[in-house]
Short mmCIF file of N, CA, C and O in Angstrom, two decimals:
data_model
loop_
_atom_site.label_atom_id
_atom_site.label_comp_id
_atom_site.label_asym_id
_atom_site.label_seq_id
_atom_site.Cartn_x
_atom_site.Cartn_y
_atom_site.Cartn_z
N UNK D 1 1.36 11.77 1.55
CA UNK D 1 0.97 11.47 2.92
C UNK D 1 -0.17 10.45 2.96
O UNK D 1 -0.21 9.61 3.84
N UNK D 2 -1.11 10.54 2.00
CA UNK D 2 -2.21 9.58 1.98
C UNK D 2 -1.72 8.16 1.75
O UNK D 2 -2.29 7.20 2.27
N UNK D 3 -0.65 8.02 0.97
CA UNK D 3 -0.09 6.68 0.75
C UNK D 3 0.48 6.12 2.05
O UNK D 3 0.32 4.93 2.35
N UNK D 4 1.13 6.97 2.84
CA UNK D 4 1.62 6.53 4.15
C UNK D 4 0.46 6.04 5.01
O UNK D 4 0.54 4.98 5.64
N UNK D 5 -0.61 6.82 5.03
CA UNK D 5 -1.79 6.43 5.80
C UNK D 5 -2.39 5.13 5.26
O UNK D 5 -2.85 4.29 6.02
N UNK D 6 -2.37 4.97 3.95
CA UNK D 6 -2.93 3.75 3.34
C UNK D 6 -2.17 2.51 3.81
O UNK D 6 -2.78 1.48 4.10
N UNK D 7 -0.86 2.61 3.90
CA UNK D 7 -0.06 1.48 4.39
C UNK D 7 -0.44 1.17 5.83
O UNK D 7 -0.66 0.00 6.20
N UNK D 8 -0.56 2.19 6.66
CA UNK D 8 -0.94 1.99 8.07
C UNK D 8 -2.32 1.34 8.15
O UNK D 8 -2.53 0.39 8.92
N UNK D 9 -3.26 1.82 7.36
CA UNK D 9 -4.63 1.28 7.38
C UNK D 9 -4.63 -0.18 6.93
O UNK D 9 -5.28 -1.03 7.55
N UNK D 10 -3.90 -0.49 5.87
CA UNK D 10 -3.87 -1.87 5.39
C UNK D 10 -3.23 -2.81 6.41
O UNK D 10 -3.71 -3.93 6.62
N UNK D 11 -2.17 -2.37 7.06
CA UNK D 11 -1.55 -3.19 8.09
C UNK D 11 -2.53 -3.40 9.25
O UNK D 11 -2.65 -4.51 9.78
N UNK D 12 -3.25 -2.37 9.60
CA UNK D 12 -4.26 -2.48 10.68
C UNK D 12 -5.36 -3.47 10.28
O UNK D 12 -5.81 -4.27 11.09
N UNK D 13 -5.81 -3.40 9.04
CA UNK D 13 -6.87 -4.30 8.58
C UNK D 13 -6.43 -5.76 8.58
O UNK D 13 -7.27 -6.66 8.70
N UNK D 14 -5.16 -6.00 8.46
CA UNK D 14 -4.65 -7.36 8.41
C UNK D 14 -4.46 -7.97 9.80
O UNK D 14 -4.30 -9.17 9.92
N UNK D 15 -4.49 -7.15 10.83
CA UNK D 15 -4.24 -7.66 12.17
C UNK D 15 -5.16 -6.99 13.19
O UNK D 15 -4.90 -5.87 13.61
N UNK D 16 -6.23 -7.62 13.59
CA UNK D 16 -6.70 -8.95 13.20
C UNK D 16 -7.40 -8.91 11.85
O UNK D 16 -7.97 -7.89 11.48
N UNK D 17 -7.37 -10.02 11.13
CA UNK D 17 -7.97 -10.06 9.78
C UNK D 17 -9.48 -10.24 9.83
O UNK D 17 -10.01 -11.26 9.45
N UNK D 18 -10.16 -9.23 10.32
CA UNK D 18 -11.62 -9.27 10.40
C UNK D 18 -12.17 -7.94 9.94
O UNK D 18 -11.42 -6.98 9.74
N UNK D 19 -13.48 -7.87 9.79
CA UNK D 19 -14.11 -6.63 9.36
C UNK D 19 -13.91 -5.57 10.43
O UNK D 19 -14.12 -5.81 11.61
N UNK D 20 -13.45 -4.39 9.99
CA UNK D 20 -13.22 -3.28 10.90
C UNK D 20 -13.89 -2.03 10.34
O UNK D 20 -13.99 -1.86 9.13
N UNK D 21 -14.31 -1.16 11.23
CA UNK D 21 -14.99 0.07 10.81
C UNK D 21 -13.99 1.20 10.66
O UNK D 21 -12.90 1.18 11.25
N UNK D 22 -14.39 2.19 9.91
CA UNK D 22 -13.56 3.37 9.72
C UNK D 22 -13.27 4.07 11.06
O UNK D 22 -12.11 4.39 11.34
N UNK D 23 -14.28 4.29 11.92
CA UNK D 23 -13.98 4.91 13.21
C UNK D 23 -13.06 4.04 14.08
O UNK D 23 -12.20 4.56 14.79
N UNK D 24 -13.22 2.73 14.01
CA UNK D 24 -12.37 1.83 14.79
C UNK D 24 -10.92 1.88 14.32
O UNK D 24 -9.99 1.89 15.14
N UNK D 25 -10.73 1.92 13.01
CA UNK D 25 -9.38 2.03 12.45
C UNK D 25 -8.76 3.36 12.86
O UNK D 25 -7.59 3.43 13.24
N UNK D 26 -9.57 4.42 12.79
CA UNK D 26 -9.08 5.75 13.17
C UNK D 26 -8.63 5.76 14.64
O UNK D 26 -7.56 6.27 14.97
N UNK D 27 -9.43 5.18 15.50
CA UNK D 27 -9.10 5.15 16.93
C UNK D 27 -7.83 4.34 17.18
O UNK D 27 -6.99 4.72 18.00
N UNK D 28 -7.67 3.23 16.45
CA UNK D 28 -6.51 2.36 16.66
C UNK D 28 -5.22 2.93 16.09
O UNK D 28 -4.14 2.64 16.60
N UNK D 29 -5.33 3.74 15.05
CA UNK D 29 -4.13 4.24 14.37
C UNK D 29 -3.79 5.69 14.69
O UNK D 29 -2.67 6.12 14.43
N UNK D 30 -4.76 6.44 15.18
CA UNK D 30 -4.53 7.86 15.44
C UNK D 30 -4.69 8.73 14.20
O UNK D 30 -4.44 9.93 14.24
N UNK D 31 -5.11 8.13 13.09
CA UNK D 31 -5.37 8.89 11.86
C UNK D 31 -6.79 9.43 11.95
O UNK D 31 -7.71 8.68 12.32
N UNK D 32 -7.02 10.70 11.63
CA UNK D 32 -8.39 11.24 11.71
C UNK D 32 -9.37 10.41 10.87
O UNK D 32 -9.04 9.96 9.78
N UNK D 33 -10.57 10.23 11.40
CA UNK D 33 -11.57 9.38 10.75
C UNK D 33 -11.91 9.83 9.32
O UNK D 33 -12.02 8.97 8.43
N UNK D 34 -12.06 11.13 9.03
CA UNK D 34 -12.33 11.51 7.65
C UNK D 34 -11.20 11.08 6.69
O UNK D 34 -11.46 10.70 5.55
N UNK D 35 -9.97 11.12 7.18
CA UNK D 35 -8.83 10.70 6.37
C UNK D 35 -8.88 9.19 6.16
O UNK D 35 -8.63 8.70 5.05
N UNK D 36 -9.19 8.44 7.20
CA UNK D 36 -9.31 6.98 7.08
C UNK D 36 -10.38 6.64 6.05
O UNK D 36 -10.18 5.77 5.20
N UNK D 37 -11.52 7.33 6.12
CA UNK D 37 -12.61 7.08 5.17
C UNK D 37 -12.16 7.35 3.73
O UNK D 37 -12.46 6.58 2.81
N UNK D 38 -11.44 8.43 3.53
CA UNK D 38 -10.93 8.78 2.20
C UNK D 38 -9.95 7.72 1.70
O UNK D 38 -10.01 7.30 0.54
N UNK D 39 -9.06 7.28 2.57
CA UNK D 39 -8.07 6.26 2.21
C UNK D 39 -8.77 4.94 1.87
O UNK D 39 -8.45 4.30 0.87
N UNK D 40 -9.74 4.55 2.69
CA UNK D 40 -10.46 3.30 2.44
C UNK D 40 -11.20 3.32 1.11
O UNK D 40 -11.24 2.32 0.40
N UNK D 41 -11.75 4.47 0.76
CA UNK D 41 -12.45 4.60 -0.53
C UNK D 41 -11.47 4.36 -1.68
O UNK D 41 -11.76 3.61 -2.62
N UNK D 42 -10.30 4.98 -1.62
CA UNK D 42 -9.29 4.79 -2.67
C UNK D 42 -8.79 3.35 -2.71
O UNK D 42 -8.60 2.78 -3.79
N UNK D 43 -8.57 2.77 -1.54
CA UNK D 43 -8.10 1.38 -1.48
C UNK D 43 -9.16 0.42 -2.02
O UNK D 43 -8.82 -0.57 -2.68
N UNK D 44 -10.42 0.72 -1.77
CA UNK D 44 -11.50 -0.12 -2.31
C UNK D 44 -11.56 -0.01 -3.83
O UNK D 44 -11.69 -1.03 -4.53
N UNK D 45 -11.41 1.21 -4.35
CA UNK D 45 -11.39 1.39 -5.81
C UNK D 45 -10.20 0.67 -6.44
O UNK D 45 -10.29 0.18 -7.56
N UNK D 46 -9.11 0.58 -5.71
CA UNK D 46 -7.91 -0.11 -6.18
C UNK D 46 -7.95 -1.61 -5.96
O UNK D 46 -7.00 -2.32 -6.30
N UNK D 47 -9.03 -2.12 -5.36
CA UNK D 47 -9.16 -3.55 -5.13
C UNK D 47 -8.34 -4.10 -3.97
O UNK D 47 -8.17 -5.30 -3.86
N UNK D 48 -7.85 -3.22 -3.12
CA UNK D 48 -7.01 -3.66 -2.00
C UNK D 48 -7.80 -3.95 -0.73
O UNK D 48 -7.31 -4.64 0.16
N UNK D 49 -9.00 -3.39 -0.63
CA UNK D 49 -9.89 -3.70 0.48
C UNK D 49 -11.27 -3.99 -0.08
O UNK D 49 -11.62 -3.54 -1.18
N UNK D 50 -12.04 -4.73 0.69
CA UNK D 50 -13.43 -4.97 0.33
C UNK D 50 -14.29 -4.41 1.45
O UNK D 50 -13.87 -4.35 2.60
N UNK D 51 -15.49 -3.98 1.08
CA UNK D 51 -16.39 -3.42 2.07
C UNK D 51 -17.59 -4.33 2.25
O UNK D 51 -17.96 -5.08 1.35
N UNK D 52 -18.16 -4.24 3.43
CA UNK D 52 -19.33 -5.04 3.77
C UNK D 52 -20.35 -4.09 4.39
O UNK D 52 -20.03 -3.39 5.35
N UNK D 53 -21.54 -4.07 3.85
CA UNK D 53 -22.58 -3.19 4.37
C UNK D 53 -23.34 -3.87 5.51
O UNK D 53 -23.25 -5.06 5.69
N UNK D 54 -24.10 -3.06 6.23
CA UNK D 54 -24.97 -3.60 7.26
C UNK D 54 -24.48 -3.32 8.66
O UNK D 54 -23.45 -2.67 8.86
N UNK D 55 -25.23 -3.86 9.63
CA UNK D 55 -24.93 -3.63 11.04
C UNK D 55 -23.55 -4.14 11.41
O UNK D 55 -22.88 -3.57 12.27
N UNK D 56 -23.10 -5.20 10.78
CA UNK D 56 -21.77 -5.73 11.05
C UNK D 56 -20.81 -5.39 9.91
O UNK D 56 -19.87 -6.12 9.64
N UNK D 57 -21.09 -4.28 9.27
CA UNK D 57 -20.31 -3.88 8.11
C UNK D 57 -19.00 -3.23 8.47
O UNK D 57 -18.72 -2.94 9.63
N UNK D 58 -18.22 -3.04 7.46
CA UNK D 58 -16.92 -2.40 7.62
C UNK D 58 -16.03 -2.79 6.46
O UNK D 58 -16.51 -3.05 5.35
N UNK D 59 -14.75 -2.83 6.72
CA UNK D 59 -13.76 -3.11 5.68
C UNK D 59 -12.86 -4.26 6.11
O UNK D 59 -12.64 -4.47 7.29
N UNK D 60 -12.32 -4.94 5.12
CA UNK D 60 -11.31 -5.97 5.37
C UNK D 60 -10.32 -5.94 4.23
O UNK D 60 -10.65 -5.51 3.12
N UNK D 61 -9.12 -6.38 4.52
CA UNK D 61 -8.09 -6.46 3.48
C UNK D 61 -8.51 -7.51 2.46
O UNK D 61 -9.03 -8.57 2.82
N UNK D 62 -8.31 -7.22 1.20
CA UNK D 62 -8.71 -8.14 0.13
C UNK D 62 -7.76 -9.32 0.01
O UNK D 62 -8.15 -10.39 -0.46
N UNK D 63 -6.50 -9.11 0.43
CA UNK D 63 -5.48 -10.16 0.33
C UNK D 63 -4.55 -10.06 1.54
O UNK D 63 -4.44 -9.01 2.16
N UNK D 64 -3.84 -11.15 1.82
CA UNK D 64 -2.83 -11.08 2.90
C UNK D 64 -1.74 -10.05 2.54
O UNK D 64 -1.45 -9.83 1.36
N UNK D 65 -1.15 -9.45 3.54
CA UNK D 65 -0.12 -8.42 3.32
C UNK D 65 1.04 -8.94 2.49
O UNK D 65 1.66 -8.17 1.75
N UNK D 66 1.36 -10.20 2.60
CA UNK D 66 2.47 -10.77 1.83
C UNK D 66 2.21 -10.75 0.33
O UNK D 66 3.13 -10.82 -0.47
N UNK D 67 0.93 -10.61 -0.05
CA UNK D 67 0.56 -10.59 -1.47
C UNK D 67 0.29 -9.18 -2.00
O UNK D 67 -0.14 -9.02 -3.13
N UNK D 68 0.55 -8.17 -1.18
CA UNK D 68 0.28 -6.79 -1.58
C UNK D 68 1.59 -6.03 -1.72
O UNK D 68 2.22 -5.66 -0.72
N UNK D 69 2.04 -5.78 -2.97
CA UNK D 69 3.26 -5.00 -3.14
C UNK D 69 3.01 -3.51 -2.87
O UNK D 69 1.92 -3.00 -3.12
N UNK D 70 4.03 -2.86 -2.38
CA UNK D 70 3.95 -1.42 -2.10
C UNK D 70 3.53 -0.66 -3.36
O UNK D 70 2.76 0.30 -3.28
N UNK D 71 3.99 -1.11 -4.51
CA UNK D 71 3.65 -0.44 -5.77
C UNK D 71 2.14 -0.35 -5.97
O UNK D 71 1.63 0.66 -6.46
N UNK D 72 1.41 -1.39 -5.58
CA UNK D 72 -0.05 -1.37 -5.75
C UNK D 72 -0.70 -0.33 -4.85
O UNK D 72 -1.68 0.31 -5.25
N UNK D 73 -0.19 -0.18 -3.65
CA UNK D 73 -0.74 0.80 -2.72
C UNK D 73 -0.50 2.21 -3.27
O UNK D 73 -1.40 3.05 -3.30
N UNK D 74 0.71 2.46 -3.74
CA UNK D 74 1.04 3.77 -4.30
C UNK D 74 0.15 4.06 -5.51
O UNK D 74 -0.41 5.15 -5.64
N UNK D 75 0.00 3.08 -6.39
CA UNK D 75 -0.83 3.28 -7.59
C UNK D 75 -2.29 3.53 -7.22
O UNK D 75 -2.96 4.36 -7.84
N UNK D 76 -2.79 2.83 -6.20
CA UNK D 76 -4.18 3.02 -5.78
C UNK D 76 -4.40 4.43 -5.23
O UNK D 76 -5.46 5.02 -5.42
N UNK D 77 -3.40 4.95 -4.55
CA UNK D 77 -3.55 6.26 -3.91
C UNK D 77 -3.16 7.42 -4.82
O UNK D 77 -3.78 8.47 -4.78
N UNK D 78 -2.10 7.23 -5.62
CA UNK D 78 -1.53 8.35 -6.37
C UNK D 78 -1.52 8.18 -7.88
O UNK D 78 -1.06 9.07 -8.59
N UNK D 79 -1.92 7.03 -8.37
CA UNK D 79 -1.85 6.79 -9.81
C UNK D 79 -0.51 6.17 -10.17
O UNK D 79 0.22 5.70 -9.30
N UNK D 80 -0.19 6.15 -11.46
CA UNK D 80 1.05 5.50 -11.91
C UNK D 80 2.29 6.05 -11.22
O UNK D 80 2.39 7.24 -10.95
N UNK D 81 3.22 5.16 -10.94
CA UNK D 81 4.47 5.55 -10.29
C UNK D 81 5.39 6.14 -11.36
O UNK D 81 5.71 5.48 -12.35
N UNK D 82 5.79 7.39 -11.16
CA UNK D 82 6.64 8.05 -12.15
C UNK D 82 7.34 9.25 -11.52
O UNK D 82 6.77 9.94 -10.69
N UNK D 83 8.58 9.46 -11.95
CA UNK D 83 9.32 10.65 -11.52
C UNK D 83 9.03 11.84 -12.40
O UNK D 83 9.22 12.97 -12.00
N UNK D 84 8.59 11.58 -13.62
CA UNK D 84 8.30 12.65 -14.57
C UNK D 84 6.88 12.45 -15.09
O UNK D 84 6.37 11.34 -15.12
N UNK D 85 6.24 13.53 -15.50
CA UNK D 85 4.86 13.44 -15.94
C UNK D 85 4.72 12.85 -17.34
O UNK D 85 3.62 12.50 -17.75
N UNK D 86 5.82 12.72 -18.07
CA UNK D 86 5.73 12.16 -19.42
C UNK D 86 5.88 10.64 -19.40
O UNK D 86 6.83 10.08 -19.90
N UNK D 87 4.91 10.00 -18.75
CA UNK D 87 4.90 8.56 -18.65
C UNK D 87 3.51 8.06 -19.02
O UNK D 87 2.52 8.76 -18.80
N UNK D 88 3.43 6.90 -19.61
CA UNK D 88 2.13 6.34 -19.99
C UNK D 88 1.22 6.24 -18.78
O UNK D 88 1.62 5.80 -17.71
N UNK D 89 -0.02 6.68 -18.95
CA UNK D 89 -1.02 6.58 -17.90
C UNK D 89 -1.01 7.70 -16.90
O UNK D 89 -1.81 7.72 -15.98
N UNK D 90 -0.13 8.68 -17.06
CA UNK D 90 -0.06 9.78 -16.11
C UNK D 90 -1.27 10.69 -16.27
O UNK D 90 -1.74 10.95 -17.38
N UNK D 91 -1.78 11.18 -15.14
CA UNK D 91 -2.93 12.08 -15.15
C UNK D 91 -2.51 13.50 -15.55
O UNK D 91 -3.33 14.29 -16.00
N UNK D 92 -1.24 13.82 -15.39
CA UNK D 92 -0.75 15.15 -15.74
C UNK D 92 0.00 15.09 -17.07
O UNK D 92 0.47 14.05 -17.47
N UNK D 93 0.08 16.23 -17.70
CA UNK D 93 0.78 16.28 -18.98
C UNK D 93 1.79 17.42 -18.95
O UNK D 93 1.52 18.50 -18.46
N UNK D 94 2.95 17.15 -19.47
CA UNK D 94 4.02 18.14 -19.50
C UNK D 94 3.71 19.16 -20.59
O UNK D 94 3.34 18.81 -21.71
N UNK D 95 3.93 20.44 -20.27
CA UNK D 95 3.67 21.51 -21.23
C UNK D 95 4.68 21.51 -22.38
O UNK D 95 4.39 21.99 -23.46
N UNK D 96 5.87 20.96 -22.15
CA UNK D 96 6.93 20.97 -23.17
C UNK D 96 7.10 19.62 -23.85
O UNK D 96 8.10 19.38 -24.50
N UNK D 97 6.13 18.75 -23.70
CA UNK D 97 6.28 17.39 -24.17
C UNK D 97 6.64 17.29 -25.65
O UNK D 97 7.48 16.49 -26.04
N UNK D 98 6.05 18.12 -26.47
CA UNK D 98 6.31 18.03 -27.91
C UNK D 98 7.73 18.45 -28.28
O UNK D 98 8.26 18.02 -29.31
N UNK D 99 8.38 19.26 -27.46
CA UNK D 99 9.73 19.75 -27.74
C UNK D 99 10.81 19.09 -26.89
O UNK D 99 12.00 19.31 -27.12
N UNK D 100 10.42 18.30 -25.94
CA UNK D 100 11.36 17.79 -24.94
C UNK D 100 12.29 16.72 -25.50
O UNK D 100 11.84 15.70 -26.02
N UNK D 101 13.60 16.92 -25.35
CA UNK D 101 14.54 15.90 -25.82
C UNK D 101 14.60 14.68 -24.89
O UNK D 101 15.17 13.66 -25.25
N UNK D 102 13.98 14.77 -23.72
CA UNK D 102 14.00 13.66 -22.75
C UNK D 102 12.71 12.84 -22.79
O UNK D 102 12.57 11.90 -22.02
N UNK D 103 11.81 13.19 -23.69
CA UNK D 103 10.54 12.47 -23.78
C UNK D 103 10.81 10.98 -23.99
O UNK D 103 11.55 10.58 -24.88
N UNK D 104 10.20 10.16 -23.12
CA UNK D 104 10.36 8.72 -23.22
C UNK D 104 11.62 8.19 -22.58
O UNK D 104 11.78 6.99 -22.41
N UNK D 105 12.54 9.07 -22.22
CA UNK D 105 13.81 8.62 -21.65
C UNK D 105 13.71 8.33 -20.16
O UNK D 105 14.62 7.75 -19.58
N UNK D 106 12.62 8.75 -19.55
CA UNK D 106 12.39 8.45 -18.14
C UNK D 106 11.82 7.05 -17.95
O UNK D 106 11.79 6.54 -16.84
N UNK D 107 11.37 6.44 -19.02
CA UNK D 107 10.73 5.12 -18.90
C UNK D 107 11.60 4.09 -18.19
O UNK D 107 11.10 3.39 -17.30
N UNK D 108 12.90 3.96 -18.52
CA UNK D 108 13.71 2.96 -17.79
C UNK D 108 13.82 3.26 -16.30
O UNK D 108 13.83 2.35 -15.47
N UNK D 109 13.87 4.54 -15.95
CA UNK D 109 13.95 4.93 -14.54
C UNK D 109 12.64 4.58 -13.85
O UNK D 109 12.62 3.97 -12.77
N UNK D 110 11.53 4.98 -14.47
CA UNK D 110 10.22 4.69 -13.88
C UNK D 110 9.98 3.19 -13.77
O UNK D 110 9.43 2.71 -12.78
N UNK D 111 10.41 2.43 -14.78
CA UNK D 111 10.25 0.98 -14.74
C UNK D 111 11.07 0.37 -13.60
O UNK D 111 10.60 -0.54 -12.91
N UNK D 112 12.28 0.85 -13.41
CA UNK D 112 13.14 0.34 -12.33
C UNK D 112 12.52 0.61 -10.96
O UNK D 112 12.52 -0.26 -10.07
N UNK D 113 11.98 1.80 -10.79
CA UNK D 113 11.34 2.15 -9.52
C UNK D 113 10.10 1.28 -9.30
O UNK D 113 9.88 0.75 -8.21
N UNK D 114 9.31 1.10 -10.34
CA UNK D 114 8.11 0.26 -10.23
C UNK D 114 8.48 -1.18 -9.88
O UNK D 114 7.83 -1.81 -9.04
N UNK D 115 9.53 -1.70 -10.52
CA UNK D 115 9.96 -3.07 -10.21
C UNK D 115 10.44 -3.18 -8.76
O UNK D 115 10.11 -4.15 -8.06
N UNK D 116 11.19 -2.20 -8.31
CA UNK D 116 11.69 -2.23 -6.94
C UNK D 116 10.54 -2.19 -5.94
O UNK D 116 10.50 -2.98 -5.00
N UNK D 117 9.59 -1.30 -6.16
CA UNK D 117 8.46 -1.18 -5.24
C UNK D 117 7.52 -2.36 -5.37
O UNK D 117 6.83 -2.73 -4.41
N UNK D 118 7.49 -2.98 -6.53
CA UNK D 118 6.68 -4.18 -6.73
C UNK D 118 7.26 -5.40 -6.04
O UNK D 118 6.57 -6.39 -5.82
N UNK D 119 8.53 -5.33 -5.69
CA UNK D 119 9.20 -6.45 -5.03
C UNK D 119 9.18 -6.38 -3.51
O UNK D 119 9.76 -7.23 -2.84
N UNK D 120 8.54 -5.36 -2.97
CA UNK D 120 8.46 -5.20 -1.52
C UNK D 120 6.99 -5.32 -1.11
O UNK D 120 6.15 -4.57 -1.58
N UNK D 121 6.71 -6.27 -0.26
CA UNK D 121 5.33 -6.48 0.18
C UNK D 121 5.06 -5.67 1.45
O UNK D 121 5.99 -5.27 2.17
N UNK D 122 3.77 -5.48 1.73
CA UNK D 122 3.41 -4.81 2.99
C UNK D 122 3.81 -5.65 4.19
O UNK D 122 4.13 -5.10 5.24
N UNK D 123 3.81 -6.96 4.04
CA UNK D 123 4.27 -7.82 5.14
C UNK D 123 5.74 -7.56 5.45
O UNK D 123 6.14 -7.50 6.62
N UNK D 124 6.55 -7.38 4.41
CA UNK D 124 7.96 -7.07 4.62
C UNK D 124 8.11 -5.72 5.32
O UNK D 124 8.95 -5.57 6.22
N UNK D 125 7.31 -4.75 4.93
CA UNK D 125 7.37 -3.44 5.58
C UNK D 125 6.95 -3.55 7.04
O UNK D 125 7.60 -3.00 7.93
N UNK D 126 5.85 -4.28 7.29
CA UNK D 126 5.37 -4.45 8.66
C UNK D 126 6.44 -5.12 9.51
O UNK D 126 6.74 -4.67 10.61
N UNK D 127 7.04 -6.18 9.00
CA UNK D 127 8.03 -6.92 9.78
C UNK D 127 9.31 -6.14 9.98
O UNK D 127 9.96 -6.27 11.01
N UNK D 128 9.69 -5.32 9.02
CA UNK D 128 10.90 -4.50 9.14
C UNK D 128 10.74 -3.44 10.21
O UNK D 128 11.73 -2.96 10.77
N UNK D 129 9.50 -3.08 10.53
CA UNK D 129 9.25 -2.03 11.51
C UNK D 129 9.45 -2.53 12.94
O UNK D 129 9.54 -1.74 13.86
N UNK D 130 9.52 -3.83 13.12
CA UNK D 130 9.71 -4.39 14.46
C UNK D 130 11.21 -4.51 14.73
O UNK D 130 11.91 -5.21 14.00
N UNK D 131 11.71 -3.83 15.75
CA UNK D 131 13.14 -3.94 16.06
C UNK D 131 13.51 -5.41 16.30
O UNK D 131 12.74 -6.16 16.90
N UNK D 132 14.70 -5.82 15.84
CA UNK D 132 15.12 -7.22 15.98
C UNK D 132 14.98 -7.77 17.40
O UNK D 132 14.62 -8.93 17.59
N UNK D 133 15.25 -6.95 18.40
CA UNK D 133 15.18 -7.43 19.79
C UNK D 133 13.76 -7.82 20.20
O UNK D 133 13.58 -8.59 21.14
N UNK D 134 12.75 -7.30 19.48
CA UNK D 134 11.37 -7.56 19.85
C UNK D 134 10.69 -8.57 18.93
O UNK D 134 9.53 -8.87 19.10
N UNK D 135 11.41 -9.08 17.94
CA UNK D 135 10.82 -10.06 17.01
C UNK D 135 10.70 -11.40 17.70
O UNK D 135 11.58 -11.82 18.46
N UNK D 136 9.62 -12.09 17.42
CA UNK D 136 9.43 -13.43 17.95
C UNK D 136 10.18 -14.38 17.04
O UNK D 136 9.92 -14.42 15.83
N UNK D 137 11.10 -15.14 17.60
CA UNK D 137 11.88 -16.05 16.74
C UNK D 137 11.00 -17.17 16.18
O UNK D 137 10.04 -17.59 16.83
N UNK D 138 11.34 -17.60 14.98
CA UNK D 138 10.64 -18.73 14.40
C UNK D 138 10.99 -19.98 15.19
O UNK D 138 12.14 -20.14 15.63
N UNK D 139 10.02 -20.87 15.38
CA UNK D 139 10.34 -22.08 16.14
C UNK D 139 11.36 -22.93 15.38
O UNK D 139 11.34 -23.00 14.16
N UNK D 140 12.25 -23.55 16.13
CA UNK D 140 13.26 -24.43 15.52
C UNK D 140 12.56 -25.67 15.00
O UNK D 140 11.61 -26.15 15.60
N UNK D 141 13.02 -26.18 13.86
CA UNK D 141 12.41 -27.40 13.35
C UNK D 141 12.63 -28.55 14.32
O UNK D 141 13.68 -28.65 14.96
N UNK D 142 11.63 -29.38 14.44
CA UNK D 142 11.73 -30.53 15.34
C UNK D 142 12.66 -31.57 14.75
O UNK D 142 12.62 -31.85 13.55
N UNK D 143 13.52 -32.11 15.58
CA UNK D 143 14.44 -33.14 15.12
C UNK D 143 13.66 -34.44 14.90
O UNK D 143 12.72 -34.73 15.64
N UNK D 144 14.02 -35.17 13.90
CA UNK D 144 13.35 -36.44 13.62
C UNK D 144 13.59 -37.40 14.76
O UNK D 144 14.68 -37.47 15.32
N UNK D 145 12.56 -38.11 15.14
CA UNK D 145 12.69 -39.08 16.23
C UNK D 145 13.62 -40.21 15.79
O UNK D 145 13.55 -40.69 14.67
N UNK D 146 14.51 -40.58 16.69
CA UNK D 146 15.46 -41.65 16.36
C UNK D 146 14.96 -42.98 16.81
O UNK D 146 14.38 -43.24 17.73
#
């Protein structure tokens, strides 16, 4: 659930792309402020947001949404992406790891999932959420003057 909130917070930080406060983000998104603060802390540790102290302090997205893959958000919030705990970098360890005949066999599955999630940006997610009828069409290219 925190990863879902993280996506919402990052999309909010990108529009408008200015410094925003935790209470302001909470008010705009409907996510409780303590949860927003927790999410922002994890996103800052993951390098996805930067913080600014002082009277005009707050948070801003570290990069445009088009440059932020979903995989990075998941990793920042939950750690390595994996279906099984027997994966490199996992915080948990399987109790049967030494006897498991499937040890290491999840790696291709985990790699495929990571690649898929790494290929989807937050901008793509944001844009997919807008029903086609409400999307603003791209302007047509201007015809060359004859």
